[in-house]
């Protein structure tokens, strides 16, 4: 019994390696790397020969963990910029209103 179990396990190991390295996997990797490099989705669609962009986007791209954090960093940077702009706008508006109110006090 133990011997037949070993043969089964060996067959699984032999099947497992070629299954992971089949040529079709390279299409998925290629599409993902294209998107990470900033290539436009419609261009990648044409490279892969897909009829629809949805096929390319849904099935052939994979988001990697470091890419997720990079994209979140972009959002954080944008939010920081918006916050600074908002602070500057508020400060300018305050100065303008303050100057107007001081002028009206001096005039009156």
PDB file of N, CA and C in Angstrom:
ATOM      1  N   UNK A   1       0.814  -1.196   0.000  1.00  0.00           N
ATOM      2  CA  UNK A   1       0.000   0.000   0.000  1.00  0.00           C
ATOM      3  C   UNK A   1       0.861   1.265   0.000  1.00  0.00           C
ATOM      4  N   UNK A   2       1.868   1.307   0.822  1.00  0.00           N
ATOM      5  CA  UNK A   2       2.705   2.482   0.900  1.00  0.00           C
ATOM      6  C   UNK A   2       3.418   2.746  -0.430  1.00  0.00           C
ATOM      7  N   UNK A   3       3.778   1.683  -1.112  1.00  0.00           N
ATOM      8  CA  UNK A   3       4.485   1.808  -2.374  1.00  0.00           C
ATOM      9  C   UNK A   3       3.604   2.460  -3.446  1.00  0.00           C
ATOM     10  N   UNK A   4       2.325   2.060  -3.522  1.00  0.00           N
ATOM     11  CA  UNK A   4       1.430   2.623  -4.530  1.00  0.00           C
ATOM     12  C   UNK A   4       1.146   4.106  -4.249  1.00  0.00           C
ATOM     13  N   UNK A   5       1.120   4.467  -2.969  1.00  0.00           N
ATOM     14  CA  UNK A   5       0.935   5.876  -2.617  1.00  0.00           C
ATOM     15  C   UNK A   5       2.108   6.720  -3.074  1.00  0.00           C
ATOM     16  N   UNK A   6       3.294   6.155  -3.008  1.00  0.00           N
ATOM     17  CA  UNK A   6       4.493   6.865  -3.450  1.00  0.00           C
ATOM     18  C   UNK A   6       4.448   7.088  -4.954  1.00  0.00           C
ATOM     19  N   UNK A   7       3.976   6.091  -5.693  1.00  0.00           N
ATOM     20  CA  UNK A   7       3.871   6.229  -7.145  1.00  0.00           C
ATOM     21  C   UNK A   7       2.857   7.319  -7.494  1.00  0.00           C
ATOM     22  N   UNK A   8       1.745   7.337  -6.807  1.00  0.00           N
ATOM     23  CA  UNK A   8       0.752   8.390  -7.057  1.00  0.00           C
ATOM     24  C   UNK A   8       1.335   9.777  -6.800  1.00  0.00           C
ATOM     25  N   UNK A   9       2.046   9.899  -5.701  1.00  0.00           N
ATOM     26  CA  UNK A   9       2.653  11.188  -5.374  1.00  0.00           C
ATOM     27  C   UNK A   9       3.668  11.578  -6.443  1.00  0.00           C
ATOM     28  N   UNK A  10       4.443  10.617  -6.898  1.00  0.00           N
ATOM     29  CA  UNK A  10       5.440  10.887  -7.930  1.00  0.00           C
ATOM     30  C   UNK A  10       4.757  11.343  -9.226  1.00  0.00           C
ATOM     31  N   UNK A  11       3.636  10.724  -9.574  1.00  0.00           N
ATOM     32  CA  UNK A  11       2.895  11.130 -10.766  1.00  0.00           C
ATOM     33  C   UNK A  11       2.384  12.561 -10.607  1.00  0.00           C
ATOM     34  N   UNK A  12       1.919  12.898  -9.428  1.00  0.00           N
ATOM     35  CA  UNK A  12       1.463  14.267  -9.185  1.00  0.00           C
ATOM     36  C   UNK A  12       2.607  15.264  -9.361  1.00  0.00           C
ATOM     37  N   UNK A  13       3.770  14.927  -8.832  1.00  0.00           N
ATOM     38  CA  UNK A  13       4.925  15.817  -8.954  1.00  0.00           C
ATOM     39  C   UNK A  13       5.328  16.005 -10.409  1.00  0.00           C
ATOM     40  N   UNK A  14       5.312  14.924 -11.185  1.00  0.00           N
ATOM     41  CA  UNK A  14       5.678  14.993 -12.595  1.00  0.00           C
ATOM     42  C   UNK A  14       4.661  15.851 -13.352  1.00  0.00           C
ATOM     43  N   UNK A  15       3.383  15.715 -13.047  1.00  0.00           N
ATOM     44  CA  UNK A  15       2.343  16.484 -13.724  1.00  0.00           C
ATOM     45  C   UNK A  15       2.374  17.953 -13.310  1.00  0.00           C
ATOM     46  N   UNK A  16       2.676  18.203 -12.076  1.00  0.00           N
ATOM     47  CA  UNK A  16       2.597  19.545 -11.511  1.00  0.00           C
ATOM     48  C   UNK A  16       3.567  20.522 -12.179  1.00  0.00           C
ATOM     49  N   UNK A  17       4.796  20.130 -12.378  1.00  0.00           N
ATOM     50  CA  UNK A  17       5.802  21.032 -12.933  1.00  0.00           C
ATOM     51  C   UNK A  17       5.458  21.456 -14.364  1.00  0.00           C
ATOM     52  N   UNK A  18       5.174  20.540 -15.301  1.00  0.00           N
ATOM     53  CA  UNK A  18       4.823  20.999 -16.651  1.00  0.00           C
ATOM     54  C   UNK A  18       3.526  21.819 -16.672  1.00  0.00           C
ATOM     55  N   UNK A  19       2.611  21.517 -15.780  1.00  0.00           N
ATOM     56  CA  UNK A  19       1.354  22.253 -15.745  1.00  0.00           C
ATOM     57  C   UNK A  19       1.593  23.727 -15.435  1.00  0.00           C
ATOM     58  N   UNK A  20       2.515  24.015 -14.540  1.00  0.00           N
ATOM     59  CA  UNK A  20       2.794  25.398 -14.172  1.00  0.00           C
ATOM     60  C   UNK A  20       3.594  26.141 -15.232  1.00  0.00           C
ATOM     61  N   UNK A  21       4.300  25.430 -16.062  1.00  0.00           N
ATOM     62  CA  UNK A  21       5.173  26.082 -17.032  1.00  0.00           C
ATOM     63  C   UNK A  21       4.649  25.956 -18.460  1.00  0.00           C
ATOM     64  N   UNK A  22       3.360  25.789 -18.609  1.00  0.00           N
ATOM     65  CA  UNK A  22       2.808  25.698 -19.959  1.00  0.00           C
ATOM     66  C   UNK A  22       2.929  27.050 -20.665  1.00  0.00           C
ATOM     67  N   UNK A  23       3.067  27.055 -21.967  1.00  0.00           N
ATOM     68  CA  UNK A  23       3.294  28.301 -22.722  1.00  0.00           C
ATOM     69  C   UNK A  23       2.194  29.343 -22.544  1.00  0.00           C
ATOM     70  N   UNK A  24       0.984  28.926 -22.315  1.00  0.00           N
ATOM     71  CA  UNK A  24      -0.113  29.880 -22.174  1.00  0.00           C
ATOM     72  C   UNK A  24       0.088  30.809 -20.974  1.00  0.00           C
ATOM     73  N   UNK A  25       0.774  30.345 -19.957  1.00  0.00           N
ATOM     74  CA  UNK A  25       1.051  31.188 -18.776  1.00  0.00           C
ATOM     75  C   UNK A  25       1.831  32.440 -19.165  1.00  0.00           C
ATOM     76  N   UNK A  26       2.647  32.337 -20.201  1.00  0.00           N
ATOM     77  CA  UNK A  26       3.446  33.487 -20.614  1.00  0.00           C
ATOM     78  C   UNK A  26       2.576  34.624 -21.146  1.00  0.00           C
ATOM     79  N   UNK A  27       1.417  34.311 -21.697  1.00  0.00           N
ATOM     80  CA  UNK A  27       0.499  35.355 -22.166  1.00  0.00           C
ATOM     81  C   UNK A  27       0.017  36.202 -20.989  1.00  0.00           C
ATOM     82  N   UNK A  28      -0.316  35.532 -19.892  1.00  0.00           N
ATOM     83  CA  UNK A  28      -0.772  36.245 -18.692  1.00  0.00           C
ATOM     84  C   UNK A  28       0.353  37.137 -18.150  1.00  0.00           C
ATOM     85  N   UNK A  29       1.549  36.573 -18.082  1.00  0.00           N
ATOM     86  CA  UNK A  29       2.698  37.331 -17.596  1.00  0.00           C
ATOM     87  C   UNK A  29       2.983  38.514 -18.508  1.00  0.00           C
ATOM     88  N   UNK A  30       2.943  38.279 -19.809  1.00  0.00           N
ATOM     89  CA  UNK A  30       3.195  39.349 -20.775  1.00  0.00           C
ATOM     90  C   UNK A  30       2.193  40.492 -20.595  1.00  0.00           C
ATOM     91  N   UNK A  31       0.918  40.161 -20.501  1.00  0.00           N
ATOM     92  CA  UNK A  31      -0.115  41.199 -20.348  1.00  0.00           C
ATOM     93  C   UNK A  31       0.085  41.981 -19.057  1.00  0.00           C
ATOM     94  N   UNK A  32       0.357  41.292 -17.977  1.00  0.00           N
ATOM     95  CA  UNK A  32       0.572  41.957 -16.690  1.00  0.00           C
ATOM     96  C   UNK A  32       1.768  42.886 -16.756  1.00  0.00           C
ATOM     97  N   UNK A  33       2.869  42.414 -17.324  1.00  0.00           N
ATOM     98  CA  UNK A  33       4.078  43.247 -17.426  1.00  0.00           C
ATOM     99  C   UNK A  33       3.852  44.460 -18.331  1.00  0.00           C
ATOM    100  N   UNK A  34       3.063  44.297 -19.393  1.00  0.00           N
ATOM    101  CA  UNK A  34       2.738  45.431 -20.265  1.00  0.00           C
ATOM    102  C   UNK A  34       2.013  46.518 -19.478  1.00  0.00           C
ATOM    103  N   UNK A  35       1.040  46.120 -18.671  1.00  0.00           N
ATOM    104  CA  UNK A  35       0.293  47.101 -17.889  1.00  0.00           C
ATOM    105  C   UNK A  35       1.171  47.755 -16.837  1.00  0.00           C
ATOM    106  N   UNK A  36       2.045  46.977 -16.230  1.00  0.00           N
ATOM    107  CA  UNK A  36       2.955  47.556 -15.241  1.00  0.00           C
ATOM    108  C   UNK A  36       3.913  48.554 -15.890  1.00  0.00           C
ATOM    109  N   UNK A  37       4.228  48.329 -17.165  1.00  0.00           N
ATOM    110  CA  UNK A  37       5.130  49.230 -17.889  1.00  0.00           C
ATOM    111  C   UNK A  37       4.406  50.468 -18.406  1.00  0.00           C
ATOM    112  N   UNK A  38       3.077  50.504 -18.250  1.00  0.00           N
ATOM    113  CA  UNK A  38       2.320  51.674 -18.669  1.00  0.00           C
ATOM    114  C   UNK A  38       1.827  51.624 -20.108  1.00  0.00           C
ATOM    115  N   UNK A  39       1.877  50.474 -20.736  1.00  0.00           N
ATOM    116  CA  UNK A  39       1.379  50.338 -22.102  1.00  0.00           C
ATOM    117  C   UNK A  39      -0.139  50.425 -22.076  1.00  0.00           C
ATOM    118  N   UNK A  40      -0.707  51.160 -23.016  1.00  0.00           N
ATOM    119  CA  UNK A  40      -2.147  51.373 -23.072  1.00  0.00           C
ATOM    120  C   UNK A  40      -2.905  50.050 -23.255  1.00  0.00           C
ATOM    121  N   UNK A  41      -4.041  49.900 -22.558  1.00  0.00           N
ATOM    122  CA  UNK A  41      -4.812  48.655 -22.642  1.00  0.00           C
ATOM    123  C   UNK A  41      -5.215  48.260 -24.064  1.00  0.00           C
ATOM    124  N   UNK A  42      -5.602  49.212 -24.889  1.00  0.00           N
ATOM    125  CA  UNK A  42      -5.991  48.875 -26.263  1.00  0.00           C
ATOM    126  C   UNK A  42      -4.809  48.302 -27.047  1.00  0.00           C
ATOM    127  N   UNK A  43      -3.609  48.772 -26.766  1.00  0.00           N
ATOM    128  CA  UNK A  43      -2.416  48.256 -27.431  1.00  0.00           C
ATOM    129  C   UNK A  43      -2.171  46.809 -27.017  1.00  0.00           C
ATOM    130  N   UNK A  44      -2.290  46.536 -25.729  1.00  0.00           N
ATOM    131  CA  UNK A  44      -2.101  45.167 -25.239  1.00  0.00           C
ATOM    132  C   UNK A  44      -3.166  44.244 -25.834  1.00  0.00           C
ATOM    133  N   UNK A  45      -4.381  44.747 -25.943  1.00  0.00           N
ATOM    134  CA  UNK A  45      -5.457  43.962 -26.566  1.00  0.00           C
ATOM    135  C   UNK A  45      -5.050  43.538 -27.969  1.00  0.00           C
ATOM    136  N   UNK A  46      -4.495  44.461 -28.727  1.00  0.00           N
ATOM    137  CA  UNK A  46      -4.058  44.149 -30.098  1.00  0.00           C
ATOM    138  C   UNK A  46      -2.895  43.168 -30.102  1.00  0.00           C
ATOM    139  N   UNK A  47      -1.954  43.349 -29.167  1.00  0.00           N
ATOM    140  CA  UNK A  47      -0.822  42.410 -29.069  1.00  0.00           C
ATOM    141  C   UNK A  47      -1.312  40.981 -28.882  1.00  0.00           C
ATOM    142  N   UNK A  48      -2.297  40.819 -28.006  1.00  0.00           N
ATOM    143  CA  UNK A  48      -2.788  39.486 -27.670  1.00  0.00           C
ATOM    144  C   UNK A  48      -3.821  38.967 -28.668  1.00  0.00           C
ATOM    145  N   UNK A  49      -4.328  39.847 -29.526  1.00  0.00           N
ATOM    146  CA  UNK A  49      -5.287  39.428 -30.540  1.00  0.00           C
ATOM    147  C   UNK A  49      -6.690  39.200 -30.013  1.00  0.00           C
ATOM    148  N   UNK A  50      -7.047  39.896 -28.957  1.00  0.00           N
ATOM    149  CA  UNK A  50      -8.380  39.748 -28.382  1.00  0.00           C
ATOM    150  C   UNK A  50      -9.395  40.625 -29.107  1.00  0.00           C
ATOM    151  N   UNK A  51     -10.605  40.115 -29.211  1.00  0.00           N
ATOM    152  CA  UNK A  51     -11.680  40.871 -29.859  1.00  0.00           C
ATOM    153  C   UNK A  51     -12.178  41.992 -28.956  1.00  0.00           C
ATOM    154  N   UNK A  52     -12.137  41.779 -27.648  1.00  0.00           N
ATOM    155  CA  UNK A  52     -12.653  42.787 -26.716  1.00  0.00           C
ATOM    156  C   UNK A  52     -11.597  43.164 -25.684  1.00  0.00           C
ATOM    157  N   UNK A  53     -11.674  44.396 -25.252  1.00  0.00           N
ATOM    158  CA  UNK A  53     -10.779  44.862 -24.199  1.00  0.00           C
ATOM    159  C   UNK A  53     -11.104  44.175 -22.876  1.00  0.00           C
ATOM    160  N   UNK A  54     -12.363  43.854 -22.669  1.00  0.00           N
ATOM    161  CA  UNK A  54     -12.771  43.198 -21.433  1.00  0.00           C
ATOM    162  C   UNK A  54     -12.042  41.865 -21.253  1.00  0.00           C
ATOM    163  N   UNK A  55     -11.871  41.109 -22.336  1.00  0.00           N
ATOM    164  CA  UNK A  55     -11.144  39.836 -22.256  1.00  0.00           C
ATOM    165  C   UNK A  55      -9.728  40.070 -21.760  1.00  0.00           C
ATOM    166  N   UNK A  56      -9.076  41.068 -22.303  1.00  0.00           N
ATOM    167  CA  UNK A  56      -7.708  41.374 -21.906  1.00  0.00           C
ATOM    168  C   UNK A  56      -7.637  41.788 -20.450  1.00  0.00           C
ATOM    169  N   UNK A  57      -8.524  42.682 -20.057  1.00  0.00           N
ATOM    170  CA  UNK A  57      -8.469  43.236 -18.712  1.00  0.00           C
ATOM    171  C   UNK A  57      -8.877  42.226 -17.648  1.00  0.00           C
ATOM    172  N   UNK A  58      -9.914  41.450 -17.924  1.00  0.00           N
ATOM    173  CA  UNK A  58     -10.434  40.537 -16.902  1.00  0.00           C
ATOM    174  C   UNK A  58      -9.613  39.261 -16.758  1.00  0.00           C
ATOM    175  N   UNK A  59      -9.147  38.718 -17.851  1.00  0.00           N
ATOM    176  CA  UNK A  59      -8.522  37.397 -17.792  1.00  0.00           C
ATOM    177  C   UNK A  59      -7.009  37.392 -17.896  1.00  0.00           C
ATOM    178  N   UNK A  60      -6.438  38.421 -18.475  1.00  0.00           N
ATOM    179  CA  UNK A  60      -5.013  38.358 -18.762  1.00  0.00           C
ATOM    180  C   UNK A  60      -4.160  39.331 -17.983  1.00  0.00           C
ATOM    181  N   UNK A  61      -4.726  40.018 -17.045  1.00  0.00           N
ATOM    182  CA  UNK A  61      -3.907  40.901 -16.220  1.00  0.00           C
ATOM    183  C   UNK A  61      -4.069  40.505 -14.764  1.00  0.00           C
ATOM    184  N   UNK A  62      -2.986  40.635 -14.045  1.00  0.00           N
ATOM    185  CA  UNK A  62      -2.990  40.283 -12.632  1.00  0.00           C
ATOM    186  C   UNK A  62      -2.283  41.411 -11.879  1.00  0.00           C
ATOM    187  N   UNK A  63      -2.885  41.861 -10.813  1.00  0.00           N
ATOM    188  CA  UNK A  63      -2.303  42.941 -10.027  1.00  0.00           C
ATOM    189  C   UNK A  63      -1.401  42.325  -8.968  1.00  0.00           C
ATOM    190  N   UNK A  64      -0.158  42.736  -8.975  1.00  0.00           N
ATOM    191  CA  UNK A  64       0.796  42.233  -7.996  1.00  0.00           C
ATOM    192  C   UNK A  64       0.745  43.088  -6.736  1.00  0.00           C
ATOM    193  N   UNK A  65       1.158  42.506  -5.644  1.00  0.00           N
ATOM    194  CA  UNK A  65       1.065  43.158  -4.337  1.00  0.00           C
ATOM    195  C   UNK A  65       1.818  44.489  -4.311  1.00  0.00           C
ATOM    196  N   UNK A  66       3.031  44.523  -4.844  1.00  0.00           N
ATOM    197  CA  UNK A  66       3.795  45.777  -4.815  1.00  0.00           C
ATOM    198  C   UNK A  66       3.143  46.836  -5.708  1.00  0.00           C
ATOM    199  N   UNK A  67       2.457  46.409  -6.737  1.00  0.00           N
ATOM    200  CA  UNK A  67       1.766  47.354  -7.612  1.00  0.00           C
ATOM    201  C   UNK A  67       0.600  48.014  -6.868  1.00  0.00           C
ATOM    202  N   UNK A  68      -0.077  47.237  -6.038  1.00  0.00           N
ATOM    203  CA  UNK A  68      -1.168  47.798  -5.234  1.00  0.00           C
ATOM    204  C   UNK A  68      -0.662  48.903  -4.314  1.00  0.00           C
ATOM    205  N   UNK A  69       0.454  48.642  -3.652  1.00  0.00           N
ATOM    206  CA  UNK A  69       0.977  49.654  -2.730  1.00  0.00           C
ATOM    207  C   UNK A  69       1.506  50.865  -3.487  1.00  0.00           C
ATOM    208  N   UNK A  70       2.083  50.661  -4.675  1.00  0.00           N
ATOM    209  CA  UNK A  70       2.551  51.790  -5.486  1.00  0.00           C
ATOM    210  C   UNK A  70       1.383  52.683  -5.896  1.00  0.00           C
ATOM    211  N   UNK A  71       0.279  52.071  -6.285  1.00  0.00           N
ATOM    212  CA  UNK A  71      -0.887  52.836  -6.697  1.00  0.00           C
ATOM    213  C   UNK A  71      -1.497  53.592  -5.511  1.00  0.00           C
ATOM    214  N   UNK A  72      -1.490  52.963  -4.343  1.00  0.00           N
ATOM    215  CA  UNK A  72      -2.009  53.641  -3.156  1.00  0.00           C
ATOM    216  C   UNK A  72      -1.111  54.821  -2.786  1.00  0.00           C
ATOM    217  N   UNK A  73       0.194  54.690  -2.998  1.00  0.00           N
ATOM    218  CA  UNK A  73       1.113  55.801  -2.755  1.00  0.00           C
ATOM    219  C   UNK A  73       0.793  56.978  -3.676  1.00  0.00           C
ATOM    220  N   UNK A  74       0.435  56.679  -4.932  1.00  0.00           N
ATOM    221  CA  UNK A  74       0.045  57.744  -5.867  1.00  0.00           C
ATOM    222  C   UNK A  74      -1.178  58.485  -5.344  1.00  0.00           C
ATOM    223  N   UNK A  75      -2.152  57.742  -4.845  1.00  0.00           N
ATOM    224  CA  UNK A  75      -3.359  58.365  -4.307  1.00  0.00           C
ATOM    225  C   UNK A  75      -3.022  59.213  -3.086  1.00  0.00           C
ATOM    226  N   UNK A  76      -2.176  58.691  -2.232  1.00  0.00           N
ATOM    227  CA  UNK A  76      -1.787  59.435  -1.037  1.00  0.00           C
ATOM    228  C   UNK A  76      -1.087  60.747  -1.414  1.00  0.00           C
ATOM    229  N   UNK A  77      -0.199  60.688  -2.408  1.00  0.00           N
ATOM    230  CA  UNK A  77       0.479  61.899  -2.870  1.00  0.00           C
ATOM    231  C   UNK A  77      -0.528  62.911  -3.417  1.00  0.00           C
ATOM    232  N   UNK A  78      -1.494  62.426  -4.168  1.00  0.00           N
ATOM    233  CA  UNK A  78      -2.513  63.313  -4.745  1.00  0.00           C
ATOM    234  C   UNK A  78      -3.352  63.963  -3.643  1.00  0.00           C
ATOM    235  N   UNK A  79      -3.713  63.173  -2.641  1.00  0.00           N
ATOM    236  CA  UNK A  79      -4.506  63.710  -1.536  1.00  0.00           C
ATOM    237  C   UNK A  79      -3.705  64.753  -0.755  1.00  0.00           C
ATOM    238  N   UNK A  80      -2.415  64.530  -0.587  1.00  0.00           N
ATOM    239  CA  UNK A  80      -1.563  65.514   0.086  1.00  0.00           C
ATOM    240  C   UNK A  80      -1.522  66.820  -0.699  1.00  0.00           C
ATOM    241  N   UNK A  81      -1.424  66.708  -2.020  1.00  0.00           N
ATOM    242  CA  UNK A  81      -1.406  67.892  -2.877  1.00  0.00           C
ATOM    243  C   UNK A  81      -2.715  68.663  -2.755  1.00  0.00           C
ATOM    244  N   UNK A  82      -3.818  67.938  -2.773  1.00  0.00           N
ATOM    245  CA  UNK A  82      -5.133  68.573  -2.638  1.00  0.00           C
ATOM    246  C   UNK A  82      -5.251  69.271  -1.293  1.00  0.00           C
ATOM    247  N   UNK A  83      -4.752  68.628  -0.266  1.00  0.00           N
ATOM    248  CA  UNK A  83      -4.805  69.231   1.068  1.00  0.00           C
ATOM    249  C   UNK A  83      -3.997  70.530   1.113  1.00  0.00           C
ATOM    250  N   UNK A  84      -2.802  70.511   0.526  1.00  0.00           N
ATOM    251  CA  UNK A  84      -1.980  71.719   0.500  1.00  0.00           C
ATOM    252  C   UNK A  84      -2.650  72.824  -0.304  1.00  0.00           C
ATOM    253  N   UNK A  85      -3.212  72.465  -1.444  1.00  0.00           N
ATOM    254  CA  UNK A  85      -3.913  73.460  -2.259  1.00  0.00           C
ATOM    255  C   UNK A  85      -5.094  74.043  -1.503  1.00  0.00           C
ATOM    256  N   UNK A  86      -5.821  73.180  -0.824  1.00  0.00           N
ATOM    257  CA  UNK A  86      -6.966  73.644  -0.034  1.00  0.00           C
ATOM    258  C   UNK A  86      -6.537  74.592   1.064  1.00  0.00           C
ATOM    259  N   UNK A  87      -5.441  74.275   1.726  1.00  0.00           N
ATOM    260  CA  UNK A  87      -4.921  75.164   2.775  1.00  0.00           C
ATOM    261  C   UNK A  87      -4.516  76.512   2.188  1.00  0.00           C
ATOM    262  N   UNK A  88      -3.863  76.482   1.027  1.00  0.00           N
ATOM    263  CA  UNK A  88      -3.439  77.727   0.384  1.00  0.00           C
ATOM    264  C   UNK A  88      -4.640  78.561  -0.046  1.00  0.00           C
ATOM    265  N   UNK A  89      -5.650  77.926  -0.600  1.00  0.00           N
ATOM    266  CA  UNK A  89      -6.855  78.642  -1.025  1.00  0.00           C
ATOM    267  C   UNK A  89      -7.543  79.273   0.179  1.00  0.00           C
ATOM    268  N   UNK A  90      -7.659  78.520   1.264  1.00  0.00           N
ATOM    269  CA  UNK A  90      -8.304  79.045   2.473  1.00  0.00           C
ATOM    270  C   UNK A  90      -7.515  80.220   3.042  1.00  0.00           C
ATOM    271  N   UNK A  91      -6.200  80.088   3.026  1.00  0.00           N
ATOM    272  CA  UNK A  91      -5.358  81.167   3.551  1.00  0.00           C
ATOM    273  C   UNK A  91      -5.480  82.431   2.696  1.00  0.00           C
ATOM    274  N   UNK A  92      -5.481  82.265   1.370  1.00  0.00           N
ATOM    275  CA  UNK A  92      -5.624  83.423   0.483  1.00  0.00           C
ATOM    276  C   UNK A  92      -6.995  84.076   0.657  1.00  0.00           C
ATOM    277  N   UNK A  93      -8.026  83.270   0.783  1.00  0.00           N
ATOM    278  CA  UNK A  93      -9.376  83.808   0.967  1.00  0.00           C
ATOM    279  C   UNK A  93      -9.457  84.571   2.285  1.00  0.00           C
ATOM    280  N   UNK A  94      -8.838  84.033   3.341  1.00  0.00           N
ATOM    281  CA  UNK A  94      -8.838  84.699   4.640  1.00  0.00           C
ATOM    282  C   UNK A  94      -8.123  86.051   4.551  1.00  0.00           C
ATOM    283  N   UNK A  95      -6.947  86.060   3.886  1.00  0.00           N
ATOM    284  CA  UNK A  95      -6.197  87.314   3.746  1.00  0.00           C
ATOM    285  C   UNK A  95      -7.001  88.351   2.973  1.00  0.00           C
ATOM    286  N   UNK A  96      -7.651  87.904   1.889  1.00  0.00           N
ATOM    287  CA  UNK A  96      -8.437  88.811   1.059  1.00  0.00           C
ATOM    288  C   UNK A  96      -9.597  89.387   1.866  1.00  0.00           C
ATOM    289  N   UNK A  97     -10.309  88.546   2.606  1.00  0.00           N
ATOM    290  CA  UNK A  97     -11.443  89.011   3.413  1.00  0.00           C
ATOM    291  C   UNK A  97     -10.962  89.902   4.555  1.00  0.00           C
ATOM    292  N   UNK A  98      -9.829  89.557   5.130  1.00  0.00           N
ATOM    293  CA  UNK A  98      -9.269  90.362   6.219  1.00  0.00           C
ATOM    294  C   UNK A  98      -8.896  91.750   5.711  1.00  0.00           C
ATOM    295  N   UNK A  99      -8.246  91.799   4.521  1.00  0.00           N
ATOM    296  CA  UNK A  99      -7.865  93.085   3.950  1.00  0.00           C
ATOM    297  C   UNK A  99      -9.093  93.925   3.615  1.00  0.00           C
ATOM    298  N   UNK A 100     -10.132  93.293   3.084  1.00  0.00           N
ATOM    299  CA  UNK A 100     -11.374  94.020   2.767  1.00  0.00           C
ATOM    300  C   UNK A 100     -12.026  94.563   4.029  1.00  0.00           C
ATOM    301  N   UNK A 101     -12.048  93.769   5.077  1.00  0.00           N
ATOM    302  CA  UNK A 101     -12.684  94.223   6.316  1.00  0.00           C
ATOM    303  C   UNK A 101     -11.876  95.322   6.973  1.00  0.00           C
ATOM    304  N   UNK A 102     -10.563  95.284   6.892  1.00  0.00           N
ATOM    305  CA  UNK A 102      -9.744  96.345   7.482  1.00  0.00           C
ATOM    306  C   UNK A 102      -9.856  97.632   6.686  1.00  0.00           C
ATOM    307  N   UNK A 103     -10.008  97.521   5.351  1.00  0.00           N
ATOM    308  CA  UNK A 103     -10.186  98.709   4.528  1.00  0.00           C
ATOM    309  C   UNK A 103     -11.519  99.375   4.839  1.00  0.00           C
ATOM    310  N   UNK A 104     -12.565  98.578   5.002  1.00  0.00           N
ATOM    311  CA  UNK A 104     -13.876  99.164   5.301  1.00  0.00           C
ATOM    312  C   UNK A 104     -13.875  99.818   6.687  1.00  0.00           C
ATOM    313  N   UNK A 105     -13.115  99.279   7.615  1.00  0.00           N
ATOM    314  CA  UNK A 105     -13.024  99.872   8.949  1.00  0.00           C
ATOM    315  C   UNK A 105     -12.278 101.211   8.850  1.00  0.00           C
ATOM    316  N   UNK A 106     -11.201 101.261   8.083  1.00  0.00           N
ATOM    317  CA  UNK A 106     -10.415 102.488   7.929  1.00  0.00           C
ATOM    318  C   UNK A 106     -11.196 103.568   7.182  1.00  0.00           C
ATOM    319  N   UNK A 107     -12.004 103.127   6.210  1.00  0.00           N
ATOM    320  CA  UNK A 107     -12.799 104.091   5.432  1.00  0.00           C
ATOM    321  C   UNK A 107     -13.896 104.686   6.303  1.00  0.00           C
ATOM    322  N   UNK A 108     -14.547 103.851   7.073  1.00  0.00           N
ATOM    323  CA  UNK A 108     -15.700 104.302   7.856  1.00  0.00           C
ATOM    324  C   UNK A 108     -15.298 105.048   9.042  1.00  0.00           C
TER     325      UNK A 108
END
